[in-house]
Coordinates of C-alpha atoms and ligand atoms in Angstrom, one line a residue:
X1181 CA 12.1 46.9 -189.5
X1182 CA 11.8 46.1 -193.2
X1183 CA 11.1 42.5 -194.2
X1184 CA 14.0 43.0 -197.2
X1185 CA 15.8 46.2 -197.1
X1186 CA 15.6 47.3 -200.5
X1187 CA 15.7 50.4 -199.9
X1188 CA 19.4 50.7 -197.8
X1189 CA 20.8 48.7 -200.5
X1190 CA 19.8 51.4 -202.8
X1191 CA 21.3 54.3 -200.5
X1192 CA 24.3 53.0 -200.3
X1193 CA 24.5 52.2 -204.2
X1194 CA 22.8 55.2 -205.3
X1195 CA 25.8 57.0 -207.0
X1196 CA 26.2 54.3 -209.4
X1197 CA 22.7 53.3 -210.0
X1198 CA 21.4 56.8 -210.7
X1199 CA 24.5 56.7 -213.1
X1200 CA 23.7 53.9 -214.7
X1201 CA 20.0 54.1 -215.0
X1202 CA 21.0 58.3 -216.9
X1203 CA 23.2 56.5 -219.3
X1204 CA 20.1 54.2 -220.3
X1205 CA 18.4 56.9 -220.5
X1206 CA 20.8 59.6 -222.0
X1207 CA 21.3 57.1 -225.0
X1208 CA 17.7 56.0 -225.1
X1209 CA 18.8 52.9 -225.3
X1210 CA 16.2 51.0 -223.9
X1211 CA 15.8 47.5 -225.4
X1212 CA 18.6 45.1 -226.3
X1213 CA 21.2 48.0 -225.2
X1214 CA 24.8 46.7 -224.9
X1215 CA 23.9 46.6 -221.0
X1216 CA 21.9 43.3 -221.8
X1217 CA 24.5 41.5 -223.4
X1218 CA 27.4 42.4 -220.7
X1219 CA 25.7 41.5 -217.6
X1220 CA 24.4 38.3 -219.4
X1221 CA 28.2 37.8 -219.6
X1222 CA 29.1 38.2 -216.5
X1223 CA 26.0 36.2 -215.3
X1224 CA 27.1 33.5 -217.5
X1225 CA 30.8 34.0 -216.3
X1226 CA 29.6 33.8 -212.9
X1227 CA 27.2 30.6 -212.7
X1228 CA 30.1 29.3 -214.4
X1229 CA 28.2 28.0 -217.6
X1230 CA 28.4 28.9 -221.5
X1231 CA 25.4 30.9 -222.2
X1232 CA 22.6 33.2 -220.1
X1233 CA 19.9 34.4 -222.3
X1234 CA 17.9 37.1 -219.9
X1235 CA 14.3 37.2 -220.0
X1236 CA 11.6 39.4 -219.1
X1237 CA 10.4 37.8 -215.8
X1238 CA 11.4 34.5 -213.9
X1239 CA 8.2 32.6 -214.9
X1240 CA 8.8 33.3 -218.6
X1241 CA 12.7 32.1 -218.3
X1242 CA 10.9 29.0 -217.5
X1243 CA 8.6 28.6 -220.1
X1244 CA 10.9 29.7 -222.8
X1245 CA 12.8 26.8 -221.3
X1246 CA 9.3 24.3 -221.5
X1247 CA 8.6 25.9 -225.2
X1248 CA 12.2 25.1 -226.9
X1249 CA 12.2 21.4 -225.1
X1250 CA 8.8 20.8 -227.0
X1251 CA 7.1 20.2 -224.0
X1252 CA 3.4 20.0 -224.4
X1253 CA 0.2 17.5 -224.2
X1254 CA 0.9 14.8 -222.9
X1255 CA 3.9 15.1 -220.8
X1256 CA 4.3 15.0 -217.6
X1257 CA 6.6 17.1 -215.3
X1258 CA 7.5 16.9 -211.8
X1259 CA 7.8 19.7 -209.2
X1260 CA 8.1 20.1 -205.4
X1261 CA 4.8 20.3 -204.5
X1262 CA 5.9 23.2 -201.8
X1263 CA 7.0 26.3 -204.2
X1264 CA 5.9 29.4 -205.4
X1265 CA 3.0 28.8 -208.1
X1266 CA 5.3 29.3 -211.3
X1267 CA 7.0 26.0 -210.8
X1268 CA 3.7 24.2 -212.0
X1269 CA 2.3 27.2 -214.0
X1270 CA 4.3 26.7 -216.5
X1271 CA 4.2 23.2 -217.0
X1272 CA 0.4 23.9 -217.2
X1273 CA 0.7 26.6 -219.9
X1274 CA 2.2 24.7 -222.2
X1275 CA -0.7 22.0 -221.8
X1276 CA 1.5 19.3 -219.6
X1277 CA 1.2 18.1 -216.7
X1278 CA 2.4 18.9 -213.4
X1279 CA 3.3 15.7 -211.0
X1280 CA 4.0 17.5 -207.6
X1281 CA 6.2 15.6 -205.3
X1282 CA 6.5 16.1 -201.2
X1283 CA 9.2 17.7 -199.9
X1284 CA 12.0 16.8 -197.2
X1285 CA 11.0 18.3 -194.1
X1286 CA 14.8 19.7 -193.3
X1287 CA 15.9 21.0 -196.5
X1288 CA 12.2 21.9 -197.7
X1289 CA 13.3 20.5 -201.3
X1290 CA 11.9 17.9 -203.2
X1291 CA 12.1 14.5 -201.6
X1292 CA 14.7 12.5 -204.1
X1293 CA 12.9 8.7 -202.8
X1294 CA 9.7 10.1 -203.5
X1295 CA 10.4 11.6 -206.8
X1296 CA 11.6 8.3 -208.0
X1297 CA 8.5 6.7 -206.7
X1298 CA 6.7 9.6 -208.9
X1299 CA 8.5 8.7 -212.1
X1300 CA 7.6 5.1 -211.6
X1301 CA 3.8 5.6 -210.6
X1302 CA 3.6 8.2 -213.7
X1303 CA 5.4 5.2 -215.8
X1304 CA 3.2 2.4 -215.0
X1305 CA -0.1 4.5 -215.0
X1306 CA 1.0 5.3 -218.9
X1307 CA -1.1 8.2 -219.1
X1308 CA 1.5 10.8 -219.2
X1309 CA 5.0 10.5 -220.4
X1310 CA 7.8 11.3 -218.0
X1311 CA 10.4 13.9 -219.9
X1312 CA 11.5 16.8 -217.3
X1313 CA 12.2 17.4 -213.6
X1314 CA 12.1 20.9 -212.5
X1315 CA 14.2 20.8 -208.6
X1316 CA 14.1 24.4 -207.0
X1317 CA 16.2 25.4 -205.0
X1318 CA 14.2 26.7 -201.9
X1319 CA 14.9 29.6 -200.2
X1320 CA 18.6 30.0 -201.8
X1321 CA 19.8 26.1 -200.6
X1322 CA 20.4 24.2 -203.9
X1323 CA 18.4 21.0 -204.2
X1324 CA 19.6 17.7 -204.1
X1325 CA 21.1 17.9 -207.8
X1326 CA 23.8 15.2 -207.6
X1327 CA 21.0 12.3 -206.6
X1328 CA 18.2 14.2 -209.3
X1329 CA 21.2 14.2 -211.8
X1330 CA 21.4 10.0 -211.1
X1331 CA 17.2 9.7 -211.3
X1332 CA 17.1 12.0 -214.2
X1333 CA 20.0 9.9 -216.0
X1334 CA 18.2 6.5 -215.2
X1335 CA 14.9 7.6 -216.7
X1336 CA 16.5 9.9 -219.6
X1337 CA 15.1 12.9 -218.0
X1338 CA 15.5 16.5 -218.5
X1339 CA 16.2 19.0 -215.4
X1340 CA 15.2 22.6 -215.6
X1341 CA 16.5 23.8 -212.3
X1342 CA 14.7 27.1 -210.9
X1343 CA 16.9 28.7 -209.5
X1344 CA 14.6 31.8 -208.9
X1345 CA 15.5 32.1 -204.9
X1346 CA 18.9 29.7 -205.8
X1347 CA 21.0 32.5 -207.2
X1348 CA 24.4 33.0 -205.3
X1349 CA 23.9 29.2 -203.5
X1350 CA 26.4 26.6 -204.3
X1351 CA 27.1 22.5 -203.5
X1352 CA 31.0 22.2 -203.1
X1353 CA 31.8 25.6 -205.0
X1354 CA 29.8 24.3 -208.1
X1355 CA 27.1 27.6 -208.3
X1356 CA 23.2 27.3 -208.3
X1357 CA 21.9 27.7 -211.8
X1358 CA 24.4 25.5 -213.4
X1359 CA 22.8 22.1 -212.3
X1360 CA 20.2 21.8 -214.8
X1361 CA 20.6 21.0 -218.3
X1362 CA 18.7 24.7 -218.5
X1363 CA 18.7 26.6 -215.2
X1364 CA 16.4 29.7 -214.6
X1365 CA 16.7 32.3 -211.8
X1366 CA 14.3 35.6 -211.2
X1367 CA 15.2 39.4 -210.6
X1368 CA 12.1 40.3 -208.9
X1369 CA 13.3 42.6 -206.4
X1370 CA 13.0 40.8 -203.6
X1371 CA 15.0 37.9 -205.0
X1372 CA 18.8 37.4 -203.7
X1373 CA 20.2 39.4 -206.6
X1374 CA 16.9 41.9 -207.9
X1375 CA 16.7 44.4 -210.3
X1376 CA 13.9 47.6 -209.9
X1377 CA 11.0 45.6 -211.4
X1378 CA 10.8 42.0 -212.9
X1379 CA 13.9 40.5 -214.8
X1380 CA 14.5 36.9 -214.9
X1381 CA 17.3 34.8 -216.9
X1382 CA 18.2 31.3 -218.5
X1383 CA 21.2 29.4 -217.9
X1384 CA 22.7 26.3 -220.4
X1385 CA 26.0 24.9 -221.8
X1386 CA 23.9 23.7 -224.6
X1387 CA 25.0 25.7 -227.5
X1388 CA 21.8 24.9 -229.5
X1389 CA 19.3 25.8 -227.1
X1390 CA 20.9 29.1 -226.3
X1391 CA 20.2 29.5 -229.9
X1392 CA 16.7 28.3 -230.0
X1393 CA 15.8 30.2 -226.8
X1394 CA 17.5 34.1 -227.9
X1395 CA 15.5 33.1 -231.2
X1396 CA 11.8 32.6 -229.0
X1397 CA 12.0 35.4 -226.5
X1398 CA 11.9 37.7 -229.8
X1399 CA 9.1 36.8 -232.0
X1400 CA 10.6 33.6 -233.1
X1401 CA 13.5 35.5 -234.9
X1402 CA 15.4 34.4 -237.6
X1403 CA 17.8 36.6 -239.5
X1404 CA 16.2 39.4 -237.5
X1405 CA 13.2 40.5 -235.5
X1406 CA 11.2 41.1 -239.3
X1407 CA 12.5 37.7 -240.5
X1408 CA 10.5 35.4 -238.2
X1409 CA 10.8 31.0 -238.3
X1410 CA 9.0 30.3 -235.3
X1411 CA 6.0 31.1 -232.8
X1412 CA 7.8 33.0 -230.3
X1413 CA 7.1 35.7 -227.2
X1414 CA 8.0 38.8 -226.4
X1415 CA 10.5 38.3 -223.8
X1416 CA 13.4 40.8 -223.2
X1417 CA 15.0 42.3 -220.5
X1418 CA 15.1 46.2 -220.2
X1419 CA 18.1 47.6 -220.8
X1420 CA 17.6 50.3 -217.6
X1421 CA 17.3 46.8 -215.4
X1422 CA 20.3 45.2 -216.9
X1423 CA 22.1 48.3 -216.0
X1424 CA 21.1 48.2 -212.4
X1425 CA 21.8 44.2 -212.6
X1426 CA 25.4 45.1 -213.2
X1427 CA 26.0 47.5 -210.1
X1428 CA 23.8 45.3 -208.0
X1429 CA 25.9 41.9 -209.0
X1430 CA 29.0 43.2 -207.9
X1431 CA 27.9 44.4 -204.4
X1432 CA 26.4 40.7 -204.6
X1433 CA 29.8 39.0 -205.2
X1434 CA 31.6 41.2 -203.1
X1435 CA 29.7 41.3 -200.1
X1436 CA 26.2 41.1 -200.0
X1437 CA 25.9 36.9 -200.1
X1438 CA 28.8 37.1 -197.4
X1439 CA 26.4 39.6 -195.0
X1440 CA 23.4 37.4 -195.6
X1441 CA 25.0 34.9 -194.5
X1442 CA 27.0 36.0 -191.6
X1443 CA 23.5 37.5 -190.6
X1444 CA 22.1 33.8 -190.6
X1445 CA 24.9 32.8 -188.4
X1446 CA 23.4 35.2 -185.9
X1447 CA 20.5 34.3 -186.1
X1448 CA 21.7 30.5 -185.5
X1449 CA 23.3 31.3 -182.6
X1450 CA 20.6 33.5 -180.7
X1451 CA 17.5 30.7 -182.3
X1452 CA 19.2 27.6 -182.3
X1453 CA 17.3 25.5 -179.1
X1454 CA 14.6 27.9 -178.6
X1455 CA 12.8 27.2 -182.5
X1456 CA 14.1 24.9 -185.1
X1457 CA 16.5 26.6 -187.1
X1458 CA 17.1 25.9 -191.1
X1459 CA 19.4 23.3 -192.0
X1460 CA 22.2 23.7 -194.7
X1461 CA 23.9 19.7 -195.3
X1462 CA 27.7 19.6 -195.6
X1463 CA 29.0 21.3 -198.6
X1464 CA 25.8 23.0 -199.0
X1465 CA 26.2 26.9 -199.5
X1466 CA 22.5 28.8 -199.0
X1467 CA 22.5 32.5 -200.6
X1468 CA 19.2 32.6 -198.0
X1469 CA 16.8 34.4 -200.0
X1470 CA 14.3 33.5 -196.4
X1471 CA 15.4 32.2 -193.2
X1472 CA 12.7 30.4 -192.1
X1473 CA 12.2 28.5 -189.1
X1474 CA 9.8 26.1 -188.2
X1475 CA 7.6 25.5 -184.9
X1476 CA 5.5 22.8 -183.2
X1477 CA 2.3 23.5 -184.3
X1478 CA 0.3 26.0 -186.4
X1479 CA -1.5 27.3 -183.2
X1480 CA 2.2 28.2 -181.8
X1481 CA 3.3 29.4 -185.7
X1482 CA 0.9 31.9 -185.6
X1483 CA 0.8 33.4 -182.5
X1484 CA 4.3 34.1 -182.9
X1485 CA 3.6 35.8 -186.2
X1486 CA 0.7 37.8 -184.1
X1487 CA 3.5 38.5 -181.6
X1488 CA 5.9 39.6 -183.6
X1489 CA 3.6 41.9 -185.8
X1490 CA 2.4 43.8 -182.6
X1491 CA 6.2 44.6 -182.0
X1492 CA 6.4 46.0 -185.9
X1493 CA 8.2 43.1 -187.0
X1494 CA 7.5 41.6 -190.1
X1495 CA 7.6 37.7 -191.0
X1496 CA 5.9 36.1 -193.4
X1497 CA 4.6 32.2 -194.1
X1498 CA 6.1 30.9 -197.1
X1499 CA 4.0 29.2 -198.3
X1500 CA 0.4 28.7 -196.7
X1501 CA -0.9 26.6 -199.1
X1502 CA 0.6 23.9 -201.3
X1503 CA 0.8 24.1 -205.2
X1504 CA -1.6 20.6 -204.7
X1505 CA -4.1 22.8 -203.1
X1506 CA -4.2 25.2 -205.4
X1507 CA -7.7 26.4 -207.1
X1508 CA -5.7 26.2 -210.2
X1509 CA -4.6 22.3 -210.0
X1510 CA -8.1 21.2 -209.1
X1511 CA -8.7 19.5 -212.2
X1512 CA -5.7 17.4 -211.4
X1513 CA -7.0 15.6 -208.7
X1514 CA -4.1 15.6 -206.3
X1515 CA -4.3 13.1 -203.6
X1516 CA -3.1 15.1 -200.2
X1517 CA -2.1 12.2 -198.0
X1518 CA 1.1 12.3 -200.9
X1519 CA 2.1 15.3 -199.5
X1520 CA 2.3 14.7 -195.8
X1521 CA 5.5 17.0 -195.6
X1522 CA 4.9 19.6 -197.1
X1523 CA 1.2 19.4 -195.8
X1524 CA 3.1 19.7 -192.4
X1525 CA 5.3 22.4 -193.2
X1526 CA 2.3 25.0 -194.7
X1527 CA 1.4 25.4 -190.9
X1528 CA 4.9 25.6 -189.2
X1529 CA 7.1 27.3 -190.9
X1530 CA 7.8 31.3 -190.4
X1531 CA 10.3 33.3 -192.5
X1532 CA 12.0 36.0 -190.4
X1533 CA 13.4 39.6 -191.8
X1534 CA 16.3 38.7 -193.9
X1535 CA 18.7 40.9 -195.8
X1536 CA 22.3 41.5 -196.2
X1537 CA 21.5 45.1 -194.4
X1538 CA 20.1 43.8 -190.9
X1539 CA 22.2 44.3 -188.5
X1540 CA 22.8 42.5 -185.1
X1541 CA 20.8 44.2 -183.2
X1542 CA 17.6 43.9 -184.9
X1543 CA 18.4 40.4 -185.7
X1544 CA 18.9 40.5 -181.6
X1545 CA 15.6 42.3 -181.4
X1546 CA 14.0 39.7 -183.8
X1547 CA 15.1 36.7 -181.6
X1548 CA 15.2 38.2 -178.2
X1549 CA 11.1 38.2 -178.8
X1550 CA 10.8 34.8 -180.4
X1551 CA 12.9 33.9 -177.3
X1552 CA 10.4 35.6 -175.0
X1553 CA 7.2 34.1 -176.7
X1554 CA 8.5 30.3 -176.8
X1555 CA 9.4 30.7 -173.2
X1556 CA 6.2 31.8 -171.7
X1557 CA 4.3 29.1 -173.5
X1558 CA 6.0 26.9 -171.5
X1559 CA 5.0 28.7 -168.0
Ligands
PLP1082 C1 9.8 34.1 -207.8 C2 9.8 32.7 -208.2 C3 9.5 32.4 -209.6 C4 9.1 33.4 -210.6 O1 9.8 34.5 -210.8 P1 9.1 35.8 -211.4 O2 10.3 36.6 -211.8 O3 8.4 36.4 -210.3 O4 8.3 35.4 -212.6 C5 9.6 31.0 -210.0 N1 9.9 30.1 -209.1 C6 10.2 30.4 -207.8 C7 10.6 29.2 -206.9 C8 10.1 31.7 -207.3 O5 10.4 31.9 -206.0

């Protein structure tokens, strides 16, 4: 059994893909081919905003995003504290700081209460001036982005919403990646919607930053590539991944966020009582890029993980360790009794093999052992 299935997806799509992937490469069209600028289209057309600018990599959507706000020295910037490592690493690399903030232990996204209490600490402490809140949207549920909207309102914030494992997710029919006032997702091919290597792309209604961003992830262009106004990056998508992006999104809208979740539902049914299952609030849609569960302890966490390997099934944690325990952060001096949540959660939760390619019975197979290993721990 396959942790993601990437490679049935690509069986079943391999007509088209190969297709696609030849006409790149028939036309040698390689960078900035007319592929890039459709799917960004129908990626914009989708999320239901204005513009998509597409980007080389998730992480460098996000500091294009950090580099056109002017965020630098000086400012502060506050993230969940349980994420993958890009959230604060690029608030680092432009030379601001990170604020983590704990999480709520049933949606794992940032806790709105204790964000506020953030902004408010960082305010009176007038070291670092609050000016963006980066909510992600963990594991494909969409953060709490009507009460962030109200905080970030309050205290004239900016959001950048990472939408990295968001993609497909929605809260009342309004799509992940249009909550921010910039929204980035990732292509990494493990991601809801991948390509075949990294990808990643911006989201905005702002007409002006669209401008300012398509201008940075080339050089700084002006007129032209040769014609250059600004310090910039080279940040483009390939035009061979754009190409798969566009057979891949439409077995994404079509089916494959449907199977992921009607595989979830399974796995509610067979899990729910035996482990704690993950919790989607009213209105909430989850494109589930993990389905992790949690248990009572880390002693019980990972013998099931041991359990379940030795039957050649493969989970994995996300995430053992906090971004406030990271090497990285040190010099930042993180107090970790702030993060009692997600300090809690690094040592229960387990994601289980999740794709829109599992069937029943291996998601049977999956829960008929977590079934058996909870039971006899309590003989
Ligand atoms: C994957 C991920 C990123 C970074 O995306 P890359 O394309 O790998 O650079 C950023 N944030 C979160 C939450 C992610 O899961």
């Amino acid at each position: 059994m396959e942790f993601r299935d990437l490679k049935k997806q690509y069986q079943k799509y391999k007509l088209e893909i190969d297709a696609a992937i030849q006409n790149v490469v028939t036309n040698a069209d390689f960078i900035s081919g007319k592929e890039v600028g459709e799917l960004e289209k129908q990626l914009a057309e989708y999320v239901g905003v204005k513009h998509c600018i597409s980007s080389a990599n998730g992480t460098e959507a996000m500091t294009l995003v950090m580099m056109a706000w002017g965020i630098k020295e000086g400012d502060a910037v506050f993230v969940p504290d349980f994420t993958f490592f890009s959230t604060g690493e690029v608030v680092s690399f432009v030379g601001a700081t990170p604020v983590c903030v704990d999480v709520d232990r049933d949606t794992f996204n940032m806790d709105t209460d204790k964000l506020e209490r953030a902004i408010i600490q960082t305010i009176n402490e007038g070291k670092v001036i609050p000016k963006v809140i980066i909510p992600v949207d963990l594991f494909g549920l969409p953060a709490e982005h009507s009460k962030i909207r109200e905080i970030a309102n309050k205290y004239k914030l900016l959001i950048l919403e990472d939408g990295a494992q968001g993609f497909g997710g929605a809260v009342n029919g309004k799509k992940a990646c249009s909550f921010g006032d910039a929204a980035t997702t990732s292509f990494f091919p493990a991601k809801p919607l991948g390509c075949f290597g990294d990808g990643g792309a911006i989201f905005t209604n702002d007409h002006e930053l669209a401008a300012l961003l398509n201008s940075l992830k080339i050089h700084g262009k002006g007129e032209n590539k040769y014609d250059n106004v600004r310090i910039g990056v080279n940040s483009r998508l390939d035009t061979i991944q754009a190409a798969i992006l566009k057979v891949k999104l439409k077995a994404f809208i079509n089916h494959e966020l449907d199977d992921v979740n009607q595989v979830s539902q399974i796995y509610n049914e067979r899990l729910s009582g035996i482990v704690e299952i993950p919790y989607i609030p009213n209105g909430y849609y989850s494109s589930f890029a993990q389905y992790t569960i949690k248990l009572n302890n880390k002693k019980i966490r990972d013998g099931l993980q041991a359990n379940l390997k030795e039957q050649g099934i493969p989970s994995m944690v996300y995430y053992a360790k906090p971004l406030h325990k990271q090497q990285a952060f040190s010099y930042l001096n993180y107090e970790d009794q702030d993060f009692e949540i997600t300090n809690k959660l690094c040592d229960t939760v387990l994601s289980l093999p999740m794709h829109p390619y599992l069937t029943e019975a291996e998601v049977n197979r999956v829960c008929g052992i977590i079934q058996n290993y909870i039971l006899q721990l309590k003989t």
